[in-house]
PDB file of C-alpha atoms in Angstrom:
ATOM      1  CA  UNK A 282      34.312   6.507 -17.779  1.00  0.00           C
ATOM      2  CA  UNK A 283      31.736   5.155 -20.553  1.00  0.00           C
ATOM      3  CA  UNK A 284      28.390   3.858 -20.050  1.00  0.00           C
ATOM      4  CA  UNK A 285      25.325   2.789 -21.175  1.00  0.00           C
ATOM      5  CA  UNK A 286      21.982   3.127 -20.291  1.00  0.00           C
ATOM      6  CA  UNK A 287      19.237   1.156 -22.462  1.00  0.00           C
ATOM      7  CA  UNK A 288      15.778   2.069 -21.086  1.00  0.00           C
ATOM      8  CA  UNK A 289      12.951  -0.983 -21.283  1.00  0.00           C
ATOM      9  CA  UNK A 290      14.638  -4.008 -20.336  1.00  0.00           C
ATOM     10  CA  UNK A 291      11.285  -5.675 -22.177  1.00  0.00           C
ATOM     11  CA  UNK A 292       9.528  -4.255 -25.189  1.00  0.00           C
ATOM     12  CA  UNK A 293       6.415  -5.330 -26.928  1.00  0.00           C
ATOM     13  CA  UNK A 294       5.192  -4.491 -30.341  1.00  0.00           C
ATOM     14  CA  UNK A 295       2.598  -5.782 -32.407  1.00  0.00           C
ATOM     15  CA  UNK A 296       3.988  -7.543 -35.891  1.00  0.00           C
ATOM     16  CA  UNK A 297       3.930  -4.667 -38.490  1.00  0.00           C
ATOM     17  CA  UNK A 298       4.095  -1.505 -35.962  1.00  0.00           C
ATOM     18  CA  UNK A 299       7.309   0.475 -35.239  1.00  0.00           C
ATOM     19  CA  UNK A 300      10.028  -0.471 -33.039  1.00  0.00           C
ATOM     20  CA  UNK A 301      12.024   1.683 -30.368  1.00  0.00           C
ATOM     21  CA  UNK A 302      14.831   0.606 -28.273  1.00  0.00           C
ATOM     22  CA  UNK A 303      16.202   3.503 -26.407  1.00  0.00           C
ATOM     23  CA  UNK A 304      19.842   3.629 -26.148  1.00  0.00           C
ATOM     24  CA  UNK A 305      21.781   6.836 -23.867  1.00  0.00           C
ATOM     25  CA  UNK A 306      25.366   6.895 -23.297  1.00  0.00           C
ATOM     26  CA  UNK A 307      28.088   8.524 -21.576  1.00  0.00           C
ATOM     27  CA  UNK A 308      31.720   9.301 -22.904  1.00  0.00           C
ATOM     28  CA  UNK A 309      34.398  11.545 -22.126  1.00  0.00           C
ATOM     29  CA  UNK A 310      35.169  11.018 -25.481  1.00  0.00           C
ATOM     30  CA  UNK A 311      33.604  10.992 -29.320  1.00  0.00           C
ATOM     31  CA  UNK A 312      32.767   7.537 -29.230  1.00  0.00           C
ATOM     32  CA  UNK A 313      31.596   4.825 -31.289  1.00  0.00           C
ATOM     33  CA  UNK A 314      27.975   3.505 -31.107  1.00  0.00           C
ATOM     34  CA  UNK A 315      27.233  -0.245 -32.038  1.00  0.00           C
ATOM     35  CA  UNK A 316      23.823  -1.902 -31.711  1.00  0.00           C
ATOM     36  CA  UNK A 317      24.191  -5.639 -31.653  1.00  0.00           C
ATOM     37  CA  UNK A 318      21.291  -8.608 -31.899  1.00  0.00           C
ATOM     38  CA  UNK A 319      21.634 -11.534 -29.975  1.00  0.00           C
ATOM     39  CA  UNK A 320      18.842 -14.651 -30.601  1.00  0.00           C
ATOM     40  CA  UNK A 321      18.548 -17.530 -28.197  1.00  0.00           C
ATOM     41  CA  UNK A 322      21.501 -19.687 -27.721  1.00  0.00           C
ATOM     42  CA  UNK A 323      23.364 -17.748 -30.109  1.00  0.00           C
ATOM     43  CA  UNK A 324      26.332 -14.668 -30.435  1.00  0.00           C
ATOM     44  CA  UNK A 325      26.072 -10.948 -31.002  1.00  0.00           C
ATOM     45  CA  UNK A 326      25.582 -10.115 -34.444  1.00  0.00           C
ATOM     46  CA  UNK A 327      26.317  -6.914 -35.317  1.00  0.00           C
ATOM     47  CA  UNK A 328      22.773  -4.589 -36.391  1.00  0.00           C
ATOM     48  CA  UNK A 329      24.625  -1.065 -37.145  1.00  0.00           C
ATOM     49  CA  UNK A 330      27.712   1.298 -35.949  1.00  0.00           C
ATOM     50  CA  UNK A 331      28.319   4.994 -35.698  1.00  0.00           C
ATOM     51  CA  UNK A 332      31.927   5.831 -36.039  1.00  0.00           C
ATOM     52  CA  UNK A 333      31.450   9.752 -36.554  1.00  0.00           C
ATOM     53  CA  UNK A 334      30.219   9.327 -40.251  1.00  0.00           C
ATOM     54  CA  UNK A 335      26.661  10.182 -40.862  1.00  0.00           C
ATOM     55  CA  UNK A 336      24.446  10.734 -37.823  1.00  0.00           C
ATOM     56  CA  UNK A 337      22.326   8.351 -39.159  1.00  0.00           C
ATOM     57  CA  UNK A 338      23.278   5.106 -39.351  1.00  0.00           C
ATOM     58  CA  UNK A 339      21.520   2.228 -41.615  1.00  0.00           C
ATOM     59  CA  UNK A 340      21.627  -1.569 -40.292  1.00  0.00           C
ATOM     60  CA  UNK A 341      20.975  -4.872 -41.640  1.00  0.00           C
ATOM     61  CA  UNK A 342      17.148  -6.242 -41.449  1.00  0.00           C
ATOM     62  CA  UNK A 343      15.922  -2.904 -42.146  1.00  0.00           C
ATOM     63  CA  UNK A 344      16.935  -1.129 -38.741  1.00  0.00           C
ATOM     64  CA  UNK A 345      18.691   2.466 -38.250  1.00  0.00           C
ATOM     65  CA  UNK A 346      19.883   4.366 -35.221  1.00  0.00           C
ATOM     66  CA  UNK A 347      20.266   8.140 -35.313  1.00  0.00           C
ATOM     67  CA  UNK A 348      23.340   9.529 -32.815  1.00  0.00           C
ATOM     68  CA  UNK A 349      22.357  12.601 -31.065  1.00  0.00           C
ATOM     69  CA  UNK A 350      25.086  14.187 -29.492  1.00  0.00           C
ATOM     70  CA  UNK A 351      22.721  16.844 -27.555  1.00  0.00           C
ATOM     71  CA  UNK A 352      20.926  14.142 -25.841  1.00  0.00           C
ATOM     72  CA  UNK A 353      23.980  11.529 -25.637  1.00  0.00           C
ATOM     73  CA  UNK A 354      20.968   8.814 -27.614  1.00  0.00           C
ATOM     74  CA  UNK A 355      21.596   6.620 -29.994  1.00  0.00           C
ATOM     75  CA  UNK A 356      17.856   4.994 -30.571  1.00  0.00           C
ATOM     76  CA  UNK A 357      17.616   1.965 -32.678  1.00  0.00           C
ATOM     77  CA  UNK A 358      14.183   2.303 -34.957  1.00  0.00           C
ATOM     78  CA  UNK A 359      12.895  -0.153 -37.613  1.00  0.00           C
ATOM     79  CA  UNK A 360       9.353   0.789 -39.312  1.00  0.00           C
ATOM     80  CA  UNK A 361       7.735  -2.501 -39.156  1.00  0.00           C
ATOM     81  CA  UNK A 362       8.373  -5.436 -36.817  1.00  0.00           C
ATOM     82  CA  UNK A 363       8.470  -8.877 -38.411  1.00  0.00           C
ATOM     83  CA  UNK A 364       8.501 -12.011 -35.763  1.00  0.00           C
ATOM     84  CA  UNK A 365      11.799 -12.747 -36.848  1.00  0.00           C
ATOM     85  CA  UNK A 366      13.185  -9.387 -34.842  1.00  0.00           C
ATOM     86  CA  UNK A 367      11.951 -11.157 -31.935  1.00  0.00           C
ATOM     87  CA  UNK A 368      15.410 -11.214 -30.286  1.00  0.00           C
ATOM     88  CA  UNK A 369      17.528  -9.479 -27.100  1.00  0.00           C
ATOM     89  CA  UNK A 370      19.223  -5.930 -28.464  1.00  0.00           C
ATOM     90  CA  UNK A 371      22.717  -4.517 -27.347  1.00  0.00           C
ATOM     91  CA  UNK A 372      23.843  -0.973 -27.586  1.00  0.00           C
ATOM     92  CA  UNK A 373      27.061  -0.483 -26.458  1.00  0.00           C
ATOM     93  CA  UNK A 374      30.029   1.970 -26.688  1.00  0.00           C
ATOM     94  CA  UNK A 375      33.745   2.107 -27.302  1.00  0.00           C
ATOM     95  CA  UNK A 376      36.086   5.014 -26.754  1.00  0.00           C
ATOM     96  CA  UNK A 377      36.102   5.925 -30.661  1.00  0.00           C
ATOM     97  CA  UNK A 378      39.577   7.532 -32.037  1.00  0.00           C
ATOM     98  CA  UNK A 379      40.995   6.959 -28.462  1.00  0.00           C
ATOM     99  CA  UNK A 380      39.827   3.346 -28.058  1.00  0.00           C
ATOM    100  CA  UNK A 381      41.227   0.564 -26.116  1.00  0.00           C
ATOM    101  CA  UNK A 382      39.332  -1.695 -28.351  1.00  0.00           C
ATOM    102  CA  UNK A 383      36.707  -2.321 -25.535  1.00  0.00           C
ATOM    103  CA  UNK A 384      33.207  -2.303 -25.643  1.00  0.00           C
ATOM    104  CA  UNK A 385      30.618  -1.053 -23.186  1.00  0.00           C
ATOM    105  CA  UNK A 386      27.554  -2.846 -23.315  1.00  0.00           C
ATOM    106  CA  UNK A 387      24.102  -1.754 -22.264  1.00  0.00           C
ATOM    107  CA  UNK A 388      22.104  -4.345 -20.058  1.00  0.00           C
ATOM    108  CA  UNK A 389      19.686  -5.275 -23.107  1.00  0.00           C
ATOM    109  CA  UNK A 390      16.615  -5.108 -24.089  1.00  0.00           C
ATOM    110  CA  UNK A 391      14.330  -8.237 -25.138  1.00  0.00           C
ATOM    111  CA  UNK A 392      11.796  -7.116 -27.953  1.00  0.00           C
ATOM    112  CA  UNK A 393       8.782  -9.228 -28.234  1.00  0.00           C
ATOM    113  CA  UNK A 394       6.573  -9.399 -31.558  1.00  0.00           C
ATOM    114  CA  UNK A 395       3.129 -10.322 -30.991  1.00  0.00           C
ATOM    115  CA  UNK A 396       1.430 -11.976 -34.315  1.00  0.00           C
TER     116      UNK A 396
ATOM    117  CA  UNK B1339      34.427 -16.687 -44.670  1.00  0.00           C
ATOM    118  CA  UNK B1340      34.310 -19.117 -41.422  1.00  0.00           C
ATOM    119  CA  UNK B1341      32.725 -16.714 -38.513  1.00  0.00           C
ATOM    120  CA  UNK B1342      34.711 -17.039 -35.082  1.00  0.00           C
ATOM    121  CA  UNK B1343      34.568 -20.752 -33.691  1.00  0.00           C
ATOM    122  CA  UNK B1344      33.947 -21.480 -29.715  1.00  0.00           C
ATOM    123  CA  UNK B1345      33.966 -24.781 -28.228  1.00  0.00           C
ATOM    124  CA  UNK B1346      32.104 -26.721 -26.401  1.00  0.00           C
ATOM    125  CA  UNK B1347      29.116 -25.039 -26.772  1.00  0.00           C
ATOM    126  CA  UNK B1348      27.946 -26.207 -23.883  1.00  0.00           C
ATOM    127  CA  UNK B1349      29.069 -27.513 -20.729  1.00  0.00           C
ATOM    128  CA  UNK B1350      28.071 -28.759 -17.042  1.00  0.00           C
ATOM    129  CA  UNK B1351      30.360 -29.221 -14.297  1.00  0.00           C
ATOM    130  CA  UNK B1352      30.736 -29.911 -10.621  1.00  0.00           C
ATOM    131  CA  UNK B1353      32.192 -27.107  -8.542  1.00  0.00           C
ATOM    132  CA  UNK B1354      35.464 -27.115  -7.396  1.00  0.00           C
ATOM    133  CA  UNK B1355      36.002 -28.965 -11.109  1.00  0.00           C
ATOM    134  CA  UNK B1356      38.470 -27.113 -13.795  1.00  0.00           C
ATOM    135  CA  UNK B1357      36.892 -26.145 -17.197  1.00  0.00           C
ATOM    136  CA  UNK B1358      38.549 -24.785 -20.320  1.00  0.00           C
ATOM    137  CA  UNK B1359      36.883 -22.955 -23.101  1.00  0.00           C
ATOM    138  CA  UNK B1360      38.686 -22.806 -26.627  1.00  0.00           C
ATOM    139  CA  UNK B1361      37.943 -19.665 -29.558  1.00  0.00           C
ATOM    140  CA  UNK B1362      39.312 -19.429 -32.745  1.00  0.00           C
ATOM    141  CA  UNK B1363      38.920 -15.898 -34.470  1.00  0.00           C
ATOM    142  CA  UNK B1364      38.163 -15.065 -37.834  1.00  0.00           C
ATOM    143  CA  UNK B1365      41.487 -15.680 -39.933  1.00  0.00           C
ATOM    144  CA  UNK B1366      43.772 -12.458 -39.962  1.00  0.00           C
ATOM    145  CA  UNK B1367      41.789 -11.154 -36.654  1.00  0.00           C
ATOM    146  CA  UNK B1368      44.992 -10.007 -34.268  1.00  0.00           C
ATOM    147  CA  UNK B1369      42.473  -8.730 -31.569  1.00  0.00           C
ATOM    148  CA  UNK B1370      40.818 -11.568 -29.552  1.00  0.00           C
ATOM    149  CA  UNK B1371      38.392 -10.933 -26.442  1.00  0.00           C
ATOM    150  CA  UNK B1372      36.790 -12.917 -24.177  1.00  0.00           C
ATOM    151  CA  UNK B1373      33.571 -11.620 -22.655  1.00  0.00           C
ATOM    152  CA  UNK B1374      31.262 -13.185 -19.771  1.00  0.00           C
ATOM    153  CA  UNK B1375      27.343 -12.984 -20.035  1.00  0.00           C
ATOM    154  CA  UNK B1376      25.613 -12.993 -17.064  1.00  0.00           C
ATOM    155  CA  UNK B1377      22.129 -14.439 -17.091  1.00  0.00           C
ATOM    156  CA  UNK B1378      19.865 -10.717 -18.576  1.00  0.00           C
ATOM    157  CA  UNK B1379      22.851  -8.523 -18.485  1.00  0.00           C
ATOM    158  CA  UNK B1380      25.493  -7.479 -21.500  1.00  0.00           C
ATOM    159  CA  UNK B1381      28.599  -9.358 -22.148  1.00  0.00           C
ATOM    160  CA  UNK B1382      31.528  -7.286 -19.724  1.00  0.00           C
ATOM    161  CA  UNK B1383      35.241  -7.898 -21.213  1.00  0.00           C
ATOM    162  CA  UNK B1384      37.230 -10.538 -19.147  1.00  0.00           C
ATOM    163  CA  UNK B1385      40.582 -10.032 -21.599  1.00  0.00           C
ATOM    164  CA  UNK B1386      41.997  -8.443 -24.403  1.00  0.00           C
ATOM    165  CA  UNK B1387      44.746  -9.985 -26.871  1.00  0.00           C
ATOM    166  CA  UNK B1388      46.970  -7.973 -29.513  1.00  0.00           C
ATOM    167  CA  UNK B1389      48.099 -11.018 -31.216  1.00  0.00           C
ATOM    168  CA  UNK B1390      49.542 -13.122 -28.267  1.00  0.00           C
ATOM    169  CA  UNK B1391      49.996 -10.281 -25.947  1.00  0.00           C
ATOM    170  CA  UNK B1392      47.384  -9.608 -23.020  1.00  0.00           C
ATOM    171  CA  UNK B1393      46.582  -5.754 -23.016  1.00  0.00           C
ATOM    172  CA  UNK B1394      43.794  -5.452 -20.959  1.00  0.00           C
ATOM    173  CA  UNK B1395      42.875  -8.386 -18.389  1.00  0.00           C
ATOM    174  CA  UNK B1396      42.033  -5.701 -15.629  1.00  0.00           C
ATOM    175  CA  UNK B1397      38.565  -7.526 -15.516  1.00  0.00           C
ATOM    176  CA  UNK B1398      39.901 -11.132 -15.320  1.00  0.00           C
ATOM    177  CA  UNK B1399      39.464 -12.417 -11.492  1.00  0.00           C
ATOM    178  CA  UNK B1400      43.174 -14.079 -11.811  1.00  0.00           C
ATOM    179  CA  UNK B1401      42.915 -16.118  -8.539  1.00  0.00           C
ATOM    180  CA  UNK B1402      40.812 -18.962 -10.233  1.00  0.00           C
ATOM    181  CA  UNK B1403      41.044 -17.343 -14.176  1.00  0.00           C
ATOM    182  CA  UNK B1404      43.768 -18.058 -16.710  1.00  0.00           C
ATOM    183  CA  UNK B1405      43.651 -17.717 -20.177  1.00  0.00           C
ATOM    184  CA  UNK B1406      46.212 -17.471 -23.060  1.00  0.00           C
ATOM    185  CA  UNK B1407      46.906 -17.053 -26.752  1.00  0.00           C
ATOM    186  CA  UNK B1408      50.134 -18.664 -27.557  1.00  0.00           C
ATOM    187  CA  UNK B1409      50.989 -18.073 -31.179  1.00  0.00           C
ATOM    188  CA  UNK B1410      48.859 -15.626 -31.131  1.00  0.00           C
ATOM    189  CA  UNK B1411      45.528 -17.268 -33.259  1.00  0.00           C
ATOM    190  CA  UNK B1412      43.248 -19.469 -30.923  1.00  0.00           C
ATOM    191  CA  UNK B1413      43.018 -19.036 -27.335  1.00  0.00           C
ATOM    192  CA  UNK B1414      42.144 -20.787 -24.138  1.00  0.00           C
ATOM    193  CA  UNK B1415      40.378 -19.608 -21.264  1.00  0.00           C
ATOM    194  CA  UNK B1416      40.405 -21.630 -18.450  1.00  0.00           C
ATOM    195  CA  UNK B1417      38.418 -21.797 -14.607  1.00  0.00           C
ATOM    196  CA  UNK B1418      40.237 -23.456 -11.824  1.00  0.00           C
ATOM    197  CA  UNK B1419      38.507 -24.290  -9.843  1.00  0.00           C
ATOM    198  CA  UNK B1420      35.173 -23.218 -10.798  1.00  0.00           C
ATOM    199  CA  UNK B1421      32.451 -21.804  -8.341  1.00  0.00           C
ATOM    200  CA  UNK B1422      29.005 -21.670  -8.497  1.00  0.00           C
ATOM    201  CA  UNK B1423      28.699 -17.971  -9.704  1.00  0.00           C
ATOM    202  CA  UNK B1424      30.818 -18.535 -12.583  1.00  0.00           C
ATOM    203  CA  UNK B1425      27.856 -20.053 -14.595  1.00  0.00           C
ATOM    204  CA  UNK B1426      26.907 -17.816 -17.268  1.00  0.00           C
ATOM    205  CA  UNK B1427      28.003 -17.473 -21.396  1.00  0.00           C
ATOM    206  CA  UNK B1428      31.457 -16.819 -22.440  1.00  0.00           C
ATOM    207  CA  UNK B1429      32.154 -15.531 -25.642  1.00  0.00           C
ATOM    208  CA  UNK B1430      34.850 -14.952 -27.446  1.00  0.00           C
ATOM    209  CA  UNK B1431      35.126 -12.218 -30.258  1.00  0.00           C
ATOM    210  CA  UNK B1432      37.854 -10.853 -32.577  1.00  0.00           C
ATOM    211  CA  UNK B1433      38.298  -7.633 -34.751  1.00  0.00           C
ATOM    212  CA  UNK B1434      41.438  -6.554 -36.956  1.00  0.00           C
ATOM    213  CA  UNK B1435      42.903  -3.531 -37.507  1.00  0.00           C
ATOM    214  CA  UNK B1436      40.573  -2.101 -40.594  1.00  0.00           C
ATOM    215  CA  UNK B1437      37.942  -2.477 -38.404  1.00  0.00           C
ATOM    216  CA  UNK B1438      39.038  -1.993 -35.086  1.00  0.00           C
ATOM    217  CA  UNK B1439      35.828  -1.008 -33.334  1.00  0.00           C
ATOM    218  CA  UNK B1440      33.760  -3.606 -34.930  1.00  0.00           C
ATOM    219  CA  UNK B1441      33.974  -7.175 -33.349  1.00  0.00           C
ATOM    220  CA  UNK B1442      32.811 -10.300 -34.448  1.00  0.00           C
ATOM    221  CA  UNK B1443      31.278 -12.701 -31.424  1.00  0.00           C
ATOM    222  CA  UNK B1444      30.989 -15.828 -31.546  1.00  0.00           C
ATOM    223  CA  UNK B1445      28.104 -18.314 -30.449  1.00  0.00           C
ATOM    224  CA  UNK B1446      29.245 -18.834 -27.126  1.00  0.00           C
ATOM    225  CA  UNK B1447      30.220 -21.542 -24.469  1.00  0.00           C
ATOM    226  CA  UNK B1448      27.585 -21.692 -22.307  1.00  0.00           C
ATOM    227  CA  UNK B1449      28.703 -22.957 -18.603  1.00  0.00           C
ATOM    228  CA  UNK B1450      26.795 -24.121 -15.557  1.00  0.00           C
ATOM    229  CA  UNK B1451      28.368 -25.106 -12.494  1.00  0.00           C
ATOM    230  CA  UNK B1452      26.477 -27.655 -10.025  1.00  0.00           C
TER     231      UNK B1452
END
C-alpha cells in the first residue's frame, strides 16, 4: 500500500527566507512524486513531479523537490518566500509504471509568509 | 486551453435533500476523477473513469453515491440523500494518456449540508 506522510501540518517563514515542506512516502513500488498548491477557494495546481527522471525536480514559482530513495523524502524547497506562496501544499504519490492512475495525497501543509 | 470546469461552485442544502455536482475535463482528457476534501485533509479518490467506464469506485459509499459519465466527456456525481458529514469540497480532475500521472483539478464544488 502507498502513503504519505507530510510532517508540519503549519509552517511559518519570514518573506525572503527559505522554505521546507517535508514530504516521506511509502511504495511497494517506484513511484511517482507530485507536489501540488492549493490557494483558498480554489483547485490543486500542479508545483512539480518526479516520474524517475532526474532526482531533482524543478517546479513552477521557483520551487524544487529532490527524491531520495534512501530516505523515501521527497522535500519541496524554494530559496526565498514571497507572500504570494502563502498557500496549503500537497505531496502525494501514485504507483508510477504500475499505476492505477490514483493519487495518494499527504494531509497538507499550510505555509504562512510573514511580511 | 479551457482548464477543467466544475459546477456550482458552491452549494448549501438541507439534509436528507439530493445534490448533483457536474465536471467537464480538459478536451481530449479520457481519465476523469472525482475526489472529496475533507475540511484540513488531502483530496481521497471517490471514482475513476476510462472514458465512460468506472475502473475504480472502491472508495465511492454507493448506498447514498452515484455518479456517471455517459458519453464518456462530462460527468455527474450525485448525493441522495445527503447527510451531514458529506459537507466538504469535491473536485473533479482529468489526465490523458501522455500524461497519465499528471492530473489537472479543478476549482471545486464546495458543499455544506444543514
Amino acid at each position: 500500500a502507498q502513503s504519505v506522510t507530510q510532517l508540519g501540518s503549519h509552517v511559518s517563514v519570514s518573506e525572503g527566507a527559505l522554505v521546507l515542506l517535508r514530504c516521506n512516502y511509502s511504495s511497494s513500488v517506484p513511484p511517482y512524486l507530485f507536489w501540488y498548491v492549493q490557494y483558498p477557494n480554489q483547485g490543486l495546481q500542479l508545483l512539480l513531479k518526479y516520474t524517475s527522471a532526474a532526482t531533482l525536480v524543478k517546479g513552477i514559482n521557483g520551487f524544487e523537490a529532490e527524491f531520495k530513495k534512501s530516505e523515501t523524502s521527497f522535500h519541496l524547497t524554494k530559496p526565498s518566500a514571497h507572500m504570494s506562496d502563502a498557500a496549503e501544499y500537497f505531496c502525494a504519490v501514485s504507483g508510477g509504471s504500475s499505476n492505477t492512475g490514483k493519487l495518494i495525497f499527504g494531509q497538507g501543509t499550510t505555509l504562512q509568509v510573514k511580511p | 486551453e479551457a482548464g477543467v470546469v466544475q459546477s456550482p461552485r458552491y452549494k448549501i442544502i438541507e439534509k436528507k435533500q439530493p445534490v448533483a455536482f457536474w465536471c467537464n475535463p480538459i478536451s481530449g482528457h479520457n481519465t476523469l476523477y472525482w475526489y472529496l476534501q475533507n475540511l484540513g485533509q488531502g483530496p481521497e479518490l471517490l471514482i475513476r473513469y476510462e472514458n465512460e467506464e468506472a475502473v475504480d469506485d472502491s472508495q465511492l459509499p454507493k448506498d447514498r453515491f452515484s455518479a456517471e459519465r455517459l458519453k464518456g466527456v462530462d460527468s455527474t456525481l450525485k448525493i441522495q440523500p445527503a447527510e451531514l458529514g458529506d459537507s466538504a469540497v469535491y473536485l473533479c480532475a482529468s489526465s490523458d494518456r501522455s500524461s497519465y500521472n499528471e492530473q489537472f483539478f479543478g476549482p471545486g464544488t464546495r458543499l455544506t449540508v444543514l
